[in-house]
Short mmCIF file of C-alpha atoms and ligand atoms in Angstrom, two decimals:
data_model
loop_
_atom_site.label_atom_id
_atom_site.label_comp_id
_atom_site.label_asym_id
_atom_site.label_seq_id
_atom_site.Cartn_x
_atom_site.Cartn_y
_atom_site.Cartn_z
CA MET A 35 -56.88 41.40 -46.76
CA HIS A 36 -54.70 43.79 -44.82
CA LEU A 37 -54.41 41.19 -42.12
CA GLY A 38 -53.18 38.60 -44.62
CA ALA A 39 -50.51 40.97 -45.98
CA ASN A 40 -49.31 41.73 -42.44
CA VAL A 41 -48.96 38.08 -41.64
CA ARG A 42 -46.97 37.54 -44.83
CA VAL A 43 -44.68 40.47 -44.04
CA ASN A 44 -44.21 39.15 -40.51
CA LYS A 45 -43.37 35.72 -41.84
CA ILE A 46 -40.68 37.22 -44.04
CA GLY A 47 -39.51 39.29 -41.08
CA ILE A 48 -39.29 36.24 -38.85
CA GLY A 49 -37.44 34.37 -41.60
CA ILE A 50 -34.89 37.17 -41.94
CA THR A 51 -34.49 37.37 -38.16
CA ILE A 52 -33.88 33.63 -37.85
CA GLY A 53 -31.41 33.82 -40.72
CA LEU A 54 -29.52 36.65 -39.02
CA ILE A 55 -29.43 34.77 -35.72
CA CYS A 56 -27.98 31.73 -37.52
CA LEU A 57 -25.37 33.89 -39.27
CA PHE A 58 -24.48 35.59 -35.97
CA TYR A 59 -24.19 32.19 -34.27
CA LEU A 60 -21.88 30.86 -36.98
CA TYR A 61 -19.87 34.09 -36.94
CA SER A 62 -19.42 34.11 -33.18
CA HIS A 63 -18.50 30.41 -33.16
CA ARG A 64 -15.80 30.60 -35.81
CA GLY A 65 -12.09 30.74 -35.36
CA PRO A 66 -10.46 29.90 -32.03
CA ALA A 67 -9.80 26.31 -31.09
CA TYR A 68 -12.47 26.39 -28.37
CA SER A 69 -15.75 28.22 -28.81
CA SER A 70 -16.30 29.17 -25.20
CA ILE A 71 -12.80 30.43 -24.41
CA ASP A 72 -14.05 34.02 -24.09
CA ASN A 73 -17.06 33.13 -21.98
CA LYS A 74 -15.78 33.09 -18.41
CA ASP A 75 -18.83 31.38 -16.91
CA VAL A 76 -18.72 28.33 -19.16
CA VAL A 77 -15.55 26.33 -19.65
CA SER A 78 -14.58 24.21 -22.64
CA MET A 79 -13.39 20.98 -21.06
CA LYS A 80 -11.07 20.28 -23.94
CA ALA A 81 -9.44 23.70 -23.51
CA LEU A 82 -9.14 23.06 -19.79
CA LEU A 83 -7.43 19.70 -20.45
CA ALA A 84 -5.00 21.26 -22.95
CA GLY A 85 -4.34 24.02 -20.40
CA ALA A 86 -3.90 21.54 -17.53
CA ILE A 87 -1.29 19.60 -19.53
CA LYS A 88 0.54 22.78 -20.43
CA VAL A 89 0.68 24.12 -16.87
CA ALA A 90 1.87 20.78 -15.47
CA GLN A 91 4.75 21.00 -17.97
CA ILE A 92 5.63 24.63 -17.20
CA GLY A 93 5.52 23.83 -13.48
CA GLY A 94 7.99 21.05 -14.29
CA LEU A 95 10.30 23.54 -16.02
CA GLU A 96 10.38 25.69 -12.87
CA VAL A 97 11.16 22.61 -10.77
CA ILE A 98 14.03 21.66 -13.10
CA SER A 99 15.49 25.16 -13.30
CA VAL A 100 15.71 25.44 -9.52
CA HIS A 101 17.20 21.96 -9.30
CA ASP A 102 19.83 22.82 -11.91
CA ASN A 103 20.82 25.73 -9.75
CA LEU A 104 21.15 23.71 -6.55
CA HIS A 105 22.72 26.53 -4.61
CA SER A 106 19.48 28.42 -4.66
CA LEU A 107 17.64 25.43 -3.23
CA ASN A 108 16.19 27.35 -0.39
CA LEU A 109 14.94 24.98 2.22
CA ALA A 110 12.31 26.33 4.52
CA SER A 111 10.55 24.04 6.89
CA LYS A 112 6.82 23.63 6.70
CA GLY A 113 7.05 21.80 10.03
CA LYS A 114 6.81 18.14 10.78
CA THR A 115 4.18 15.94 9.21
CA LYS A 116 2.33 13.48 11.41
CA GLU A 117 4.87 10.83 10.47
CA GLY A 118 7.68 13.00 11.84
CA VAL A 119 9.35 13.46 8.46
CA ASN A 120 10.55 16.95 7.74
CA ASP A 121 8.43 18.33 4.89
CA PRO A 122 10.53 21.00 3.20
CA VAL A 123 9.15 23.72 1.04
CA THR A 124 11.59 24.70 -1.63
CA ALA A 125 11.94 27.64 -3.93
CA ALA A 126 10.92 25.22 -6.66
CA ASP A 127 7.66 24.53 -4.90
CA TYR A 128 6.70 28.19 -4.83
CA ARG A 129 7.90 29.00 -8.34
CA SER A 130 6.06 26.03 -9.79
CA HIS A 131 2.92 26.99 -7.88
CA CYS A 132 3.06 30.55 -9.22
CA ALA A 133 3.53 29.40 -12.81
CA MET A 134 0.73 26.83 -12.65
CA TYR A 135 -1.85 28.54 -10.46
CA HIS A 136 -1.79 31.98 -12.06
CA ALA A 137 -1.65 30.75 -15.67
CA LEU A 138 -4.77 28.66 -15.01
CA LEU A 139 -6.71 31.33 -13.15
CA ASP A 140 -5.87 34.04 -15.70
CA ALA A 141 -7.32 31.86 -18.47
CA PHE A 142 -10.23 30.42 -16.46
CA PRO A 143 -11.01 33.11 -13.87
CA ARG A 144 -14.28 31.66 -12.53
CA ILE A 145 -13.12 28.15 -11.66
CA THR A 146 -11.94 27.16 -8.17
CA VAL A 147 -8.24 26.23 -8.00
CA LYS A 148 -6.86 24.46 -4.94
CA SER A 149 -3.09 24.35 -4.65
CA GLU A 150 -0.74 22.81 -2.15
CA GLU A 151 1.13 26.13 -1.97
CA LYS A 152 0.33 29.80 -1.44
CA SER A 153 1.28 32.60 -3.84
CA ILE A 154 4.58 33.90 -2.50
CA GLY A 155 7.03 35.79 -4.70
CA CYS A 156 4.93 35.26 -7.82
CA ASP A 157 5.96 38.67 -9.18
CA LYS A 158 9.39 37.11 -9.85
CA VAL A 159 7.94 34.32 -12.01
CA ASP A 160 6.96 34.70 -15.66
CA ILE A 161 3.34 33.64 -16.05
CA LEU A 162 2.45 32.05 -19.38
CA ASP A 163 -0.46 33.60 -21.27
CA LEU A 164 -2.45 30.39 -21.37
CA LYS A 165 -5.33 31.92 -23.31
CA GLU A 166 -2.92 32.82 -26.08
CA TYR A 167 -1.44 29.29 -25.98
CA LEU A 168 -4.93 27.78 -26.22
CA LYS A 169 -5.51 29.46 -29.59
CA ASN A 170 -3.10 26.95 -31.04
CA PRO A 171 -2.42 24.19 -28.49
CA GLU A 172 -0.64 20.86 -28.92
CA PRO A 173 -3.20 18.46 -30.40
CA LEU A 174 -4.72 15.95 -27.94
CA GLY A 175 -6.18 13.57 -30.49
CA ILE A 176 -9.66 14.05 -29.03
CA ASN A 177 -12.54 15.43 -31.10
CA TYR A 178 -15.06 15.56 -28.28
CA ASP A 179 -15.64 18.74 -26.26
CA SER A 180 -18.21 19.79 -23.69
CA ALA A 181 -19.06 23.05 -21.96
CA VAL A 182 -19.30 23.01 -18.16
CA ASN A 183 -20.32 25.76 -15.74
CA ALA A 184 -17.22 27.27 -14.16
CA ASN A 185 -19.01 27.03 -10.78
CA ASP A 186 -18.99 23.24 -11.00
CA ILE A 187 -15.24 22.98 -11.62
CA THR A 188 -12.55 22.49 -8.98
CA VAL A 189 -8.97 22.15 -10.16
CA TRP A 190 -6.44 20.62 -7.74
CA ILE A 191 -2.79 21.33 -8.42
CA ASP A 192 0.32 19.92 -6.85
CA PRO A 193 3.26 22.05 -8.01
CA LEU A 194 5.85 19.54 -6.72
CA ASP A 195 4.97 16.08 -5.46
CA ALA A 196 7.69 14.22 -3.50
CA THR A 197 9.34 17.38 -2.15
CA LYS A 198 11.46 15.44 0.31
CA GLU A 199 12.87 13.19 -2.42
CA TYR A 200 13.44 16.26 -4.60
CA THR A 201 15.76 17.67 -1.94
CA GLU A 202 17.45 14.25 -1.59
CA ASN A 203 18.01 14.16 -5.35
CA LEU A 204 15.71 11.13 -5.79
CA VAL A 205 14.13 13.00 -8.65
CA GLN A 206 12.66 9.96 -10.43
CA TYR A 207 9.73 10.20 -7.98
CA VAL A 208 9.05 13.89 -8.59
CA THR A 209 5.89 14.91 -10.45
CA THR A 210 3.77 17.98 -11.06
CA MET A 211 0.03 17.35 -11.15
CA VAL A 212 -3.23 18.94 -12.25
CA CYS A 213 -6.65 17.43 -11.70
CA VAL A 214 -10.08 18.61 -12.82
CA ALA A 215 -13.10 17.65 -10.75
CA ILE A 216 -16.68 18.36 -11.80
CA LYS A 217 -19.11 18.56 -8.90
CA GLY A 218 -16.51 16.90 -6.71
CA GLN A 219 -15.74 14.00 -9.03
CA PRO A 220 -12.30 13.76 -10.67
CA VAL A 221 -12.68 13.58 -14.46
CA MET A 222 -9.29 14.69 -15.80
CA GLY A 223 -5.86 13.93 -14.42
CA VAL A 224 -2.43 15.10 -15.56
CA ILE A 225 0.80 13.75 -14.04
CA HIS A 226 4.05 15.13 -15.42
CA LYS A 227 7.50 13.69 -14.67
CA PRO A 228 9.92 16.58 -15.17
CA PHE A 229 13.09 14.52 -14.60
CA ASP A 230 12.78 10.78 -15.05
CA ASN A 231 11.56 10.53 -18.64
CA LYS A 232 10.06 14.01 -19.05
CA GLN A 233 6.75 12.36 -19.93
CA THR A 234 3.30 13.75 -19.34
CA TYR A 235 0.59 11.19 -18.55
CA TRP A 236 -3.04 12.27 -18.76
CA ALA A 237 -6.53 10.88 -19.05
CA TRP A 238 -10.05 12.21 -19.40
CA VAL A 239 -12.73 9.87 -18.09
CA ASP A 240 -14.73 8.45 -21.05
CA HIS A 241 -12.93 10.55 -23.66
CA GLY A 242 -9.29 9.61 -24.01
CA GLN A 243 -5.81 9.30 -22.60
CA SER A 244 -2.20 9.98 -23.45
CA THR A 245 -0.57 7.38 -25.70
CA ASN A 246 2.14 6.61 -23.10
CA LEU A 247 -0.41 5.03 -20.73
CA HIS A 248 -0.09 1.40 -21.73
CA VAL A 249 -2.38 -0.67 -19.59
CA LYS A 250 -1.32 -4.30 -19.13
CA THR A 251 -4.04 -6.89 -18.80
CA PRO A 252 -3.26 -8.78 -15.59
CA LYS A 253 -2.07 -12.37 -15.88
CA LYS A 254 -4.35 -14.94 -14.30
CA GLY A 255 -3.36 -15.64 -10.73
CA LYS A 256 -0.92 -12.72 -10.62
CA GLN A 257 0.39 -12.24 -7.09
CA PRO A 258 -0.34 -8.90 -5.42
CA VAL A 259 2.41 -6.27 -5.67
CA LEU A 260 1.70 -3.42 -3.27
CA ILE A 261 3.29 -0.03 -3.71
CA VAL A 262 3.58 2.01 -0.53
CA SER A 263 5.18 5.19 0.79
CA ARG A 264 8.88 4.97 1.58
CA SER A 265 8.48 7.59 4.33
CA HIS A 266 6.45 5.32 6.58
CA ALA A 267 7.24 2.01 4.96
CA GLY A 268 7.64 0.13 8.27
CA ARG A 269 4.06 0.49 9.39
CA VAL A 270 2.52 -0.11 6.01
CA HIS A 271 4.73 -3.18 5.39
CA ASN A 272 3.45 -4.58 8.66
CA ALA A 273 -0.16 -3.73 7.84
CA SER A 274 0.21 -5.28 4.37
CA LYS A 275 1.68 -8.47 5.83
CA SER A 276 -1.13 -8.88 8.29
CA ALA A 277 -3.63 -8.27 5.49
CA LEU A 278 -2.11 -10.37 2.71
CA GLY A 279 0.37 -12.73 4.35
CA GLN A 280 4.07 -12.65 5.21
CA ASN A 281 5.20 -13.24 1.61
CA VAL A 282 3.32 -10.41 -0.05
CA GLN A 283 5.53 -8.32 -2.31
CA VAL A 284 5.74 -4.70 -1.12
CA VAL A 285 7.56 -2.00 -3.08
CA SER A 286 8.47 1.29 -1.38
CA ALA A 287 8.36 4.41 -3.50
CA ALA A 288 7.76 8.11 -3.07
CA GLY A 289 5.23 10.50 -4.51
CA SER A 290 1.56 9.80 -4.78
CA GLY A 291 1.61 10.72 -8.48
CA TYR A 292 4.43 8.23 -9.10
CA LYS A 293 2.67 5.42 -7.20
CA SER A 294 -0.68 6.04 -8.89
CA LEU A 295 0.98 5.73 -12.31
CA GLU A 296 2.67 2.46 -11.34
CA VAL A 297 -0.78 1.06 -10.54
CA ALA A 298 -2.40 2.57 -13.65
CA VAL A 299 0.07 0.81 -15.98
CA GLY A 300 0.07 -2.45 -13.99
CA ASN A 301 3.60 -2.30 -12.52
CA ALA A 302 1.96 -2.67 -9.11
CA THR A 303 -1.46 -4.17 -8.39
CA ALA A 304 -2.39 -1.87 -5.49
CA TYR A 305 -1.33 1.46 -4.03
CA VAL A 306 -1.90 1.37 -0.28
CA HIS A 307 -1.60 4.35 2.04
CA ILE A 308 -2.47 4.02 5.72
CA THR A 309 -2.00 7.54 7.07
CA ALA A 310 -3.56 10.91 6.22
CA ILE A 311 -2.96 12.33 2.74
CA LYS A 312 -3.83 15.60 1.02
CA LYS A 313 -6.30 15.67 -1.86
CA TRP A 314 -3.99 17.48 -4.31
CA ASP A 315 -1.63 14.53 -3.91
CA ILE A 316 -4.22 12.03 -5.08
CA CYS A 317 -6.77 13.75 -7.35
CA ALA A 318 -4.86 13.39 -10.65
CA GLY A 319 -4.08 9.75 -9.89
CA ALA A 320 -7.73 9.13 -9.00
CA ALA A 321 -8.87 10.59 -12.35
CA ILE A 322 -6.32 8.63 -14.41
CA ILE A 323 -6.99 5.35 -12.62
CA SER A 324 -10.73 5.82 -12.96
CA ALA A 325 -10.41 6.75 -16.66
CA LEU A 326 -8.51 3.51 -17.27
CA GLY A 327 -11.14 1.42 -15.49
CA GLY A 328 -9.69 1.22 -11.96
CA LYS A 329 -10.70 2.63 -8.59
CA MET A 330 -9.34 4.85 -5.84
CA THR A 331 -11.22 4.87 -2.51
CA PRO A 332 -10.52 5.31 1.17
CA LEU A 333 -8.92 2.17 2.60
CA SER A 334 -12.04 1.81 4.70
CA GLY A 335 -14.21 1.62 1.55
CA PRO A 336 -17.11 3.95 0.65
CA PRO A 337 -18.15 6.80 0.62
CA PRO A 338 -16.14 8.01 -2.39
CA ILE A 339 -13.47 10.68 -1.91
CA GLY A 340 -14.94 14.16 -2.53
CA PHE A 341 -12.91 16.68 -4.55
CA GLY A 342 -15.37 19.58 -4.47
CA PRO A 343 -14.61 23.17 -3.42
CA GLU A 344 -16.08 22.66 0.06
CA ASP A 345 -14.63 19.21 0.67
CA ASP A 346 -11.94 18.73 3.30
CA THR A 347 -8.48 18.94 1.74
CA LEU A 348 -7.29 16.10 3.98
CA LEU A 349 -8.22 12.44 3.56
CA SER A 350 -7.59 10.78 6.89
CA THR A 351 -9.07 7.33 6.28
CA GLY A 352 -6.22 5.75 4.30
CA LEU A 353 -6.19 5.11 0.58
CA LEU A 354 -6.46 2.17 -1.81
CA ALA A 355 -6.01 2.37 -5.59
CA THR A 356 -6.25 -0.65 -7.87
CA MET A 357 -7.04 -1.54 -11.46
CA ASN A 358 -8.61 -4.90 -10.51
CA ASP A 359 -10.02 -6.77 -7.49
CA HIS A 360 -10.62 -3.59 -5.50
CA GLN A 361 -13.18 -5.12 -3.16
CA TRP A 362 -10.90 -8.11 -2.50
CA TYR A 363 -8.14 -5.79 -1.25
CA LEU A 364 -10.60 -3.72 0.81
CA ASP A 365 -11.87 -6.86 2.50
CA LYS A 366 -8.32 -8.07 3.24
CA PHE A 367 -7.37 -4.80 4.88
CA TYR A 368 -10.71 -4.49 6.64
CA THR A 369 -10.46 -7.88 8.30
CA ALA A 370 -6.73 -7.57 9.05
C1 LIG B 1837 6.52 -4.14 12.39
O1 LIG B 1837 6.39 -5.43 12.98
C2 LIG B 1837 7.52 -5.86 13.71
C3 LIG B 1837 7.33 -7.31 14.13
O2 LIG B 1837 6.01 -7.53 14.54
C4 LIG B 1837 7.75 -4.92 14.90
O3 LIG B 1837 8.88 -5.30 15.63
C5 LIG B 1837 7.95 -3.49 14.36
O4 LIG B 1837 8.07 -2.58 15.43
C6 LIG B 1837 6.79 -3.08 13.47
N1 LIG B 1837 7.13 -1.80 12.85
C7 LIG B 1837 6.28 -0.77 12.85
C8 LIG B 1837 6.82 0.50 12.26
O5 LIG B 1837 5.14 -0.81 13.25
C1 LIG B 1838 6.52 0.42 -15.45
O1 LIG B 1838 7.50 -0.56 -15.69
C2 LIG B 1838 8.18 -0.42 -16.93
C3 LIG B 1838 9.07 -1.63 -17.10
O2 LIG B 1838 9.87 -1.83 -15.96
C4 LIG B 1838 8.95 0.90 -16.93
O3 LIG B 1838 9.60 1.09 -18.16
C5 LIG B 1838 7.96 2.06 -16.69
O4 LIG B 1838 8.66 3.27 -16.58
C6 LIG B 1838 7.18 1.81 -15.41
N1 LIG B 1838 6.26 2.89 -15.11
C7 LIG B 1838 5.39 3.50 -15.95
C8 LIG B 1838 4.53 4.55 -15.36
O5 LIG B 1838 5.26 3.23 -17.11
#
């Protein structure tokens, strides 16, 4: 009899305990836009996307403010790139880096962030409180969210893509970029154009994209239009002609972010790069193109490009990005 009473009491006790746990769970999961924002080890992917978009835009504001004050355009030389083009580092580059890198790391301290620049003079740059912003961010129009271990996340940022063109006032090519890779695979890309149309283009593989990414369905029998780097256009024009014939249409442009977008929306059918390129230049484009159903690979084909924390920051095997007929282009360049 005593035993029976004990069991009953325990049952009530267990019931109360479960009830309290449920109440505590609901209580601790109320309120802020993203449930895991205060847990540093687990990252809300939706919060990270909203944060990535925001920092690309604030990086863009730094780039514009330095440009508007041209006299302070402080050219320092990073040395010559392999192609012999002078690769200037500007005050804008550093300021944008500071604003983007530190805002992200303050809000998501356990993720790995890889930036093209180092933190120099960041005490002179106002750093946005991204955590505060994320309590009430611009809506993305995505209901889905997922929680990912901070250890598995590598964010690649390019605080100013097309630096050379920026100093030449060819600002239509300039972008700021943020890319999120999980276990080395790019899943979110943000490309912001601070000057040209002040638009931010973004996509999250399988979950959504910005409304300005209008993807054209290719016309049957559409001729290839290659987009290539204007800084070593001669060599890549030649390579493209031997691969696809003398009459192939080749457009020269600057900025990997710019060229990736042209392919993503169908203004060009392939982005071809034949020399070495850094991963922060290509990660956001890779994510956007992949989210829209296209591919970015080395020009030599597989293995895929790794964007993990331990992966080499340099891709030296050339690059091909397409929305359609990827293998066809690879074969053409392989046999050329
Ligand atoms: C491109 O090809 C032409 C004609 O074959 C050649 O004269 C020129 O040097 C080549 N340019 C480069 C940059 O390889
Ligand atoms: C693609 O081409 C259209 C029409 O020329 C242009 O308005 C647009 O800016 C281009 N690029 C992108 C990324 O939409």
